[in-house]
Amino acid sequence: MKLHCFAESGNAYKAALTLTLTDQDWEPVFVDFFNGATRSPEFRALNVMGEVPVFEDGDLVLTQSAVIQDYISSKSGKLGGRSAAERRDVLRWMFFDNHKVSGVAGPLRFNMNFLPEAKRNADVNAFLAMRLASALKVMETHLTGRDWLAGEDMTIADIACAGYLFYSEPFTFARTDYPQIDRWLDRISARPSWKHPYDLMPRGLTSAT
Amino acid sequence: MKLHCFAESGNAYKAALTLTLTDQDWEPVFVDFFNGATRSPEFRALNVMGEVPVFEDGDLVLTQSAVIQDYISSKSGKLGGRSAAERRDVLRWMFFDNHKVSGVAGPLRFNMNFLPEAKRNADVNAFLAMRLASALKVMETHLTGRDWLAGEDMTIADIACAGYLFYSEPFTFARTDYPQIDRWLDRISARPSWKHPYDLMPRGLTSAT
């Protein structure tokens, strides 16, 4: 199994961490995003959406981190829900993640760290920060009195919603502001095979934090 | 079956249109979003995410439009994929929608039409418009030479990605800029039971376009 990825991508990290935590035999294929690789005709032929991650399992090609996570969970029988109701709840938090967490944290972190300084815009970043805080507050409330987002064990929904939150570049998220999220991230990273994204995939920018 | 909704919400519309196009017996329950109903403790107890749509089928309560769409598709045996591979492709476009289409078109349309004028920000809206155009370009490319986003028939993925595009309030989307999307939207609205969101759910703002 191969994962086309680069370590700065939180969406790639969600797929990579799912592969790792389910003990799959896989290898990363570096995508040179910061030098335009995802805009090339070759990459667009592989994924019309022009994004990492792209996953290959033999002839099967999948894109969208959540779809890859769902496939690996089904294949391994791990990190999914235990019933139809739990699986719907897993899916619910994965959509929440794509829409409100990663869908906002990703662009905000990119704007604040990887965009040339001349192109950074304080109003845009304040708007994204407000939306991210709103989504994190929902998670903080939901995690009060429970260990995991969906069901009674860690699932791919936790990996999805946590993905971006393990990066140390500034994007207005501070663990100290969210004690429930802080402890939940500790529960995830306490898993023996857990790895930080920069220890799991090749980095595009060696000079980044 | 009940759908807690208001007609201006494109996310509610995706669920409502799925119910309608699969011939379900359902009724809308109006949520007075513009007067703060989704921020009330009662609504937060129903959905910690503080969002419409919320769907009830007897004792079952579901949130997230895509999860509701998936449930209705499975229950009716309609608008889903025909194989495991097609179902994964359906899910792929639904995640793309949540992340890149609705996740951007929703806030942009809100900012341009429903936010008080004093709070509107041209830089924020330009950023969202750029991201929306990028996602629509992906769909335009993908729909060239094919009728539907996933598989050979209309699926819930088409309903998800099209949801916001049927609204007439300005949000920088013009059908004339995207001829493939234009024809695809015509294919969807040609279904006999298709309805515009304002004919399917109660409106919160009677003065809107």
PDB file of C-alpha atoms in Angstrom, chain B residues 28-198:
ATOM      1  CA  PRO B  28     -40.139  20.014   7.936  1.00  0.00           C
ATOM      2  CA  VAL B  29     -39.822  21.442  11.468  1.00  0.00           C
ATOM      3  CA  PHE B  30     -38.904  25.110  11.203  1.00  0.00           C
ATOM      4  CA  VAL B  31     -35.762  26.249  13.051  1.00  0.00           C
ATOM      5  CA  ASP B  32     -35.653  30.022  13.529  1.00  0.00           C
ATOM      6  CA  PHE B  33     -31.924  30.316  12.841  1.00  0.00           C
ATOM      7  CA  PHE B  34     -31.943  34.052  12.151  1.00  0.00           C
ATOM      8  CA  ASN B  35     -33.358  34.677  15.626  1.00  0.00           C
ATOM      9  CA  GLY B  36     -30.787  32.486  17.374  1.00  0.00           C
ATOM     10  CA  ALA B  37     -32.688  29.186  17.658  1.00  0.00           C
ATOM     11  CA  THR B  38     -29.607  27.024  16.953  1.00  0.00           C
ATOM     12  CA  ARG B  39     -27.778  28.675  19.868  1.00  0.00           C
ATOM     13  CA  SER B  40     -30.454  27.755  22.438  1.00  0.00           C
ATOM     14  CA  PRO B  41     -29.722  25.132  25.134  1.00  0.00           C
ATOM     15  CA  GLU B  42     -32.681  23.080  23.825  1.00  0.00           C
ATOM     16  CA  PHE B  43     -31.262  22.930  20.317  1.00  0.00           C
ATOM     17  CA  ARG B  44     -27.717  22.244  21.557  1.00  0.00           C
ATOM     18  CA  ALA B  45     -29.115  19.307  23.544  1.00  0.00           C
ATOM     19  CA  LEU B  46     -30.553  17.961  20.276  1.00  0.00           C
ATOM     20  CA  ASN B  47     -27.325  18.664  18.339  1.00  0.00           C
ATOM     21  CA  VAL B  48     -24.109  19.643  20.128  1.00  0.00           C
ATOM     22  CA  MET B  49     -22.829  20.932  16.774  1.00  0.00           C
ATOM     23  CA  GLY B  50     -25.501  23.660  16.833  1.00  0.00           C
ATOM     24  CA  GLU B  51     -26.434  23.191  13.188  1.00  0.00           C
ATOM     25  CA  VAL B  52     -29.317  22.255  10.953  1.00  0.00           C
ATOM     26  CA  PRO B  53     -30.307  19.865   9.546  1.00  0.00           C
ATOM     27  CA  VAL B  54     -31.356  17.532  12.337  1.00  0.00           C
ATOM     28  CA  PHE B  55     -33.287  14.475  11.181  1.00  0.00           C
ATOM     29  CA  GLU B  56     -35.644  12.288  13.192  1.00  0.00           C
ATOM     30  CA  ASP B  57     -36.946   8.890  12.114  1.00  0.00           C
ATOM     31  CA  GLY B  58     -38.857   7.622  15.148  1.00  0.00           C
ATOM     32  CA  ASP B  59     -36.322   7.454  17.984  1.00  0.00           C
ATOM     33  CA  LEU B  60     -33.350   7.801  15.653  1.00  0.00           C
ATOM     34  CA  VAL B  61     -31.783  11.271  15.579  1.00  0.00           C
ATOM     35  CA  LEU B  62     -29.137  12.086  12.960  1.00  0.00           C
ATOM     36  CA  THR B  63     -27.167  15.220  12.184  1.00  0.00           C
ATOM     37  CA  GLN B  64     -24.767  16.230   9.395  1.00  0.00           C
ATOM     38  CA  SER B  65     -26.467  16.467   6.020  1.00  0.00           C
ATOM     39  CA  ALA B  66     -24.238  13.813   4.442  1.00  0.00           C
ATOM     40  CA  VAL B  67     -25.019  11.274   7.173  1.00  0.00           C
ATOM     41  CA  ILE B  68     -28.736  11.954   6.755  1.00  0.00           C
ATOM     42  CA  GLN B  69     -28.392  11.611   2.986  1.00  0.00           C
ATOM     43  CA  ASP B  70     -26.513   8.325   3.387  1.00  0.00           C
ATOM     44  CA  TYR B  71     -29.160   6.975   5.790  1.00  0.00           C
ATOM     45  CA  ILE B  72     -32.056   7.897   3.470  1.00  0.00           C
ATOM     46  CA  SER B  73     -30.254   6.433   0.475  1.00  0.00           C
ATOM     47  CA  SER B  74     -29.610   3.159   2.306  1.00  0.00           C
ATOM     48  CA  LYS B  75     -33.161   2.986   3.648  1.00  0.00           C
ATOM     49  CA  SER B  76     -34.776   3.696   0.261  1.00  0.00           C
ATOM     50  CA  GLY B  77     -32.265   1.791  -1.859  1.00  0.00           C
ATOM     51  CA  LYS B  78     -32.094   4.864  -4.108  1.00  0.00           C
ATOM     52  CA  LEU B  79     -29.424   7.394  -5.118  1.00  0.00           C
ATOM     53  CA  GLY B  80     -26.540   5.346  -3.685  1.00  0.00           C
ATOM     54  CA  GLY B  81     -23.794   3.656  -5.649  1.00  0.00           C
ATOM     55  CA  ARG B  82     -24.283   0.254  -7.274  1.00  0.00           C
ATOM     56  CA  SER B  83     -21.112  -1.343  -5.908  1.00  0.00           C
ATOM     57  CA  ALA B  84     -18.623  -0.888  -3.069  1.00  0.00           C
ATOM     58  CA  ALA B  85     -16.381   1.039  -5.465  1.00  0.00           C
ATOM     59  CA  GLU B  86     -19.210   3.376  -6.521  1.00  0.00           C
ATOM     60  CA  ARG B  87     -20.258   3.908  -2.910  1.00  0.00           C
ATOM     61  CA  ARG B  88     -16.700   4.929  -2.052  1.00  0.00           C
ATOM     62  CA  ASP B  89     -16.755   7.365  -4.978  1.00  0.00           C
ATOM     63  CA  VAL B  90     -20.089   8.769  -3.766  1.00  0.00           C
ATOM     64  CA  LEU B  91     -18.578   9.296  -0.324  1.00  0.00           C
ATOM     65  CA  ARG B  92     -15.496  10.864  -1.901  1.00  0.00           C
ATOM     66  CA  TRP B  93     -17.532  13.590  -3.607  1.00  0.00           C
ATOM     67  CA  MET B  94     -19.617  14.145  -0.486  1.00  0.00           C
ATOM     68  CA  PHE B  95     -16.452  14.831   1.508  1.00  0.00           C
ATOM     69  CA  PHE B  96     -15.198  17.087  -1.285  1.00  0.00           C
ATOM     70  CA  ASP B  97     -18.503  18.933  -1.067  1.00  0.00           C
ATOM     71  CA  ASN B  98     -18.367  19.412   2.698  1.00  0.00           C
ATOM     72  CA  HIS B  99     -14.727  20.479   2.639  1.00  0.00           C
ATOM     73  CA  LYS B 100     -14.461  22.540  -0.527  1.00  0.00           C
ATOM     74  CA  VAL B 101     -17.902  23.353  -1.983  1.00  0.00           C
ATOM     75  CA  SER B 102     -20.612  23.780   0.697  1.00  0.00           C
ATOM     76  CA  GLY B 103     -17.971  24.469   3.345  1.00  0.00           C
ATOM     77  CA  VAL B 104     -17.016  27.581   1.369  1.00  0.00           C
ATOM     78  CA  ALA B 105     -20.196  28.516  -0.549  1.00  0.00           C
ATOM     79  CA  GLY B 106     -22.214  28.462   2.693  1.00  0.00           C
ATOM     80  CA  PRO B 107     -20.152  31.038   4.606  1.00  0.00           C
ATOM     81  CA  LEU B 108     -19.632  33.149   1.453  1.00  0.00           C
ATOM     82  CA  ARG B 109     -23.370  33.303   0.699  1.00  0.00           C
ATOM     83  CA  PHE B 110     -24.068  34.056   4.361  1.00  0.00           C
ATOM     84  CA  ASN B 111     -21.480  36.838   4.445  1.00  0.00           C
ATOM     85  CA  MET B 112     -22.701  38.419   1.209  1.00  0.00           C
ATOM     86  CA  ASN B 113     -26.427  38.264   1.928  1.00  0.00           C
ATOM     87  CA  PHE B 114     -27.371  37.639   5.547  1.00  0.00           C
ATOM     88  CA  LEU B 115     -24.601  39.272   7.582  1.00  0.00           C
ATOM     89  CA  PRO B 116     -25.298  42.915   8.595  1.00  0.00           C
ATOM     90  CA  GLU B 117     -23.620  45.171   6.038  1.00  0.00           C
ATOM     91  CA  ALA B 118     -21.350  46.744   8.664  1.00  0.00           C
ATOM     92  CA  LYS B 119     -19.811  43.333   9.370  1.00  0.00           C
ATOM     93  CA  ARG B 120     -19.126  42.343   5.763  1.00  0.00           C
ATOM     94  CA  ASN B 121     -15.477  42.133   4.791  1.00  0.00           C
ATOM     95  CA  ALA B 122     -14.316  42.317   1.184  1.00  0.00           C
ATOM     96  CA  ASP B 123     -11.004  40.536   1.832  1.00  0.00           C
ATOM     97  CA  VAL B 124     -12.705  37.599   3.557  1.00  0.00           C
ATOM     98  CA  ASN B 125     -15.223  37.286   0.756  1.00  0.00           C
ATOM     99  CA  ALA B 126     -12.507  37.472  -1.922  1.00  0.00           C
ATOM    100  CA  PHE B 127     -10.613  34.670  -0.172  1.00  0.00           C
ATOM    101  CA  LEU B 128     -13.740  32.492  -0.012  1.00  0.00           C
ATOM    102  CA  ALA B 129     -14.634  33.307  -3.640  1.00  0.00           C
ATOM    103  CA  MET B 130     -11.154  32.209  -4.765  1.00  0.00           C
ATOM    104  CA  ARG B 131     -11.494  28.918  -2.907  1.00  0.00           C
ATOM    105  CA  LEU B 132     -15.007  28.310  -4.241  1.00  0.00           C
ATOM    106  CA  ALA B 133     -13.923  28.974  -7.831  1.00  0.00           C
ATOM    107  CA  SER B 134     -11.102  26.462  -7.398  1.00  0.00           C
ATOM    108  CA  ALA B 135     -13.523  23.762  -6.214  1.00  0.00           C
ATOM    109  CA  LEU B 136     -16.037  24.533  -8.964  1.00  0.00           C
ATOM    110  CA  LYS B 137     -13.273  24.266 -11.557  1.00  0.00           C
ATOM    111  CA  VAL B 138     -12.543  20.742 -10.302  1.00  0.00           C
ATOM    112  CA  MET B 139     -16.215  19.831 -10.733  1.00  0.00           C
ATOM    113  CA  GLU B 140     -16.357  21.474 -14.169  1.00  0.00           C
ATOM    114  CA  THR B 141     -13.358  19.383 -15.296  1.00  0.00           C
ATOM    115  CA  HIS B 142     -14.740  16.197 -13.795  1.00  0.00           C
ATOM    116  CA  LEU B 143     -18.192  16.668 -15.385  1.00  0.00           C
ATOM    117  CA  THR B 144     -16.710  17.117 -18.868  1.00  0.00           C
ATOM    118  CA  GLY B 145     -17.794  14.000 -20.721  1.00  0.00           C
ATOM    119  CA  ARG B 146     -19.842  12.567 -17.907  1.00  0.00           C
ATOM    120  CA  ASP B 147     -23.366  13.177 -16.617  1.00  0.00           C
ATOM    121  CA  TRP B 148     -22.923  12.578 -12.893  1.00  0.00           C
ATOM    122  CA  LEU B 149     -20.145  12.991 -10.340  1.00  0.00           C
ATOM    123  CA  ALA B 150     -19.991   9.336  -9.241  1.00  0.00           C
ATOM    124  CA  GLY B 151     -21.168   6.367 -11.260  1.00  0.00           C
ATOM    125  CA  GLU B 152     -23.612   6.468 -14.161  1.00  0.00           C
ATOM    126  CA  ASP B 153     -26.714   7.738 -12.383  1.00  0.00           C
ATOM    127  CA  MET B 154     -27.579  10.618 -10.111  1.00  0.00           C
ATOM    128  CA  THR B 155     -26.521   9.921  -6.520  1.00  0.00           C
ATOM    129  CA  ILE B 156     -26.564  11.708  -3.189  1.00  0.00           C
ATOM    130  CA  ALA B 157     -23.104  13.029  -4.148  1.00  0.00           C
ATOM    131  CA  ASP B 158     -24.693  15.111  -6.926  1.00  0.00           C
ATOM    132  CA  ILE B 159     -27.334  16.421  -4.521  1.00  0.00           C
ATOM    133  CA  ALA B 160     -24.624  17.333  -1.985  1.00  0.00           C
ATOM    134  CA  CYS B 161     -22.379  19.199  -4.417  1.00  0.00           C
ATOM    135  CA  ALA B 162     -25.317  20.905  -6.164  1.00  0.00           C
ATOM    136  CA  GLY B 163     -27.209  21.983  -3.035  1.00  0.00           C
ATOM    137  CA  TYR B 164     -25.930  25.533  -2.677  1.00  0.00           C
ATOM    138  CA  LEU B 165     -25.762  26.102  -6.435  1.00  0.00           C
ATOM    139  CA  PHE B 166     -29.555  26.283  -6.794  1.00  0.00           C
ATOM    140  CA  TYR B 167     -29.835  29.435  -4.646  1.00  0.00           C
ATOM    141  CA  SER B 168     -30.217  32.721  -6.475  1.00  0.00           C
ATOM    142  CA  GLU B 169     -28.683  35.089  -3.904  1.00  0.00           C
ATOM    143  CA  PRO B 170     -25.305  36.339  -5.172  1.00  0.00           C
ATOM    144  CA  PHE B 171     -22.260  34.419  -3.912  1.00  0.00           C
ATOM    145  CA  THR B 172     -19.915  34.858  -6.916  1.00  0.00           C
ATOM    146  CA  PHE B 173     -21.225  31.735  -8.685  1.00  0.00           C
ATOM    147  CA  ALA B 174     -22.646  32.232 -12.198  1.00  0.00           C
ATOM    148  CA  ARG B 175     -23.841  29.260 -14.214  1.00  0.00           C
ATOM    149  CA  THR B 176     -22.595  30.870 -17.418  1.00  0.00           C
ATOM    150  CA  ASP B 177     -19.011  30.553 -16.137  1.00  0.00           C
ATOM    151  CA  TYR B 178     -19.371  26.771 -15.809  1.00  0.00           C
ATOM    152  CA  PRO B 179     -21.221  25.229 -18.787  1.00  0.00           C
ATOM    153  CA  GLN B 180     -20.745  21.624 -17.605  1.00  0.00           C
ATOM    154  CA  ILE B 181     -22.050  22.450 -14.128  1.00  0.00           C
ATOM    155  CA  ASP B 182     -24.914  24.370 -15.726  1.00  0.00           C
ATOM    156  CA  ARG B 183     -26.074  21.334 -17.726  1.00  0.00           C
ATOM    157  CA  TRP B 184     -25.577  19.028 -14.731  1.00  0.00           C
ATOM    158  CA  LEU B 185     -27.783  21.284 -12.569  1.00  0.00           C
ATOM    159  CA  ASP B 186     -30.409  21.140 -15.341  1.00  0.00           C
ATOM    160  CA  ARG B 187     -30.266  17.333 -15.267  1.00  0.00           C
ATOM    161  CA  ILE B 188     -30.915  17.374 -11.516  1.00  0.00           C
ATOM    162  CA  SER B 189     -33.754  19.911 -11.605  1.00  0.00           C
ATOM    163  CA  ALA B 190     -35.368  18.013 -14.509  1.00  0.00           C
ATOM    164  CA  ARG B 191     -36.340  15.222 -12.099  1.00  0.00           C
ATOM    165  CA  PRO B 192     -40.146  15.392 -11.749  1.00  0.00           C
ATOM    166  CA  SER B 193     -40.134  15.659  -7.950  1.00  0.00           C
ATOM    167  CA  TRP B 194     -37.292  18.217  -7.790  1.00  0.00           C
ATOM    168  CA  LYS B 195     -38.091  21.405  -5.909  1.00  0.00           C
ATOM    169  CA  HIS B 196     -36.247  24.644  -5.212  1.00  0.00           C
ATOM    170  CA  PRO B 197     -35.279  24.997  -1.519  1.00  0.00           C
ATOM    171  CA  TYR B 198     -37.746  27.845  -1.055  1.00  0.00           C
TER     172      TYR B 198
END
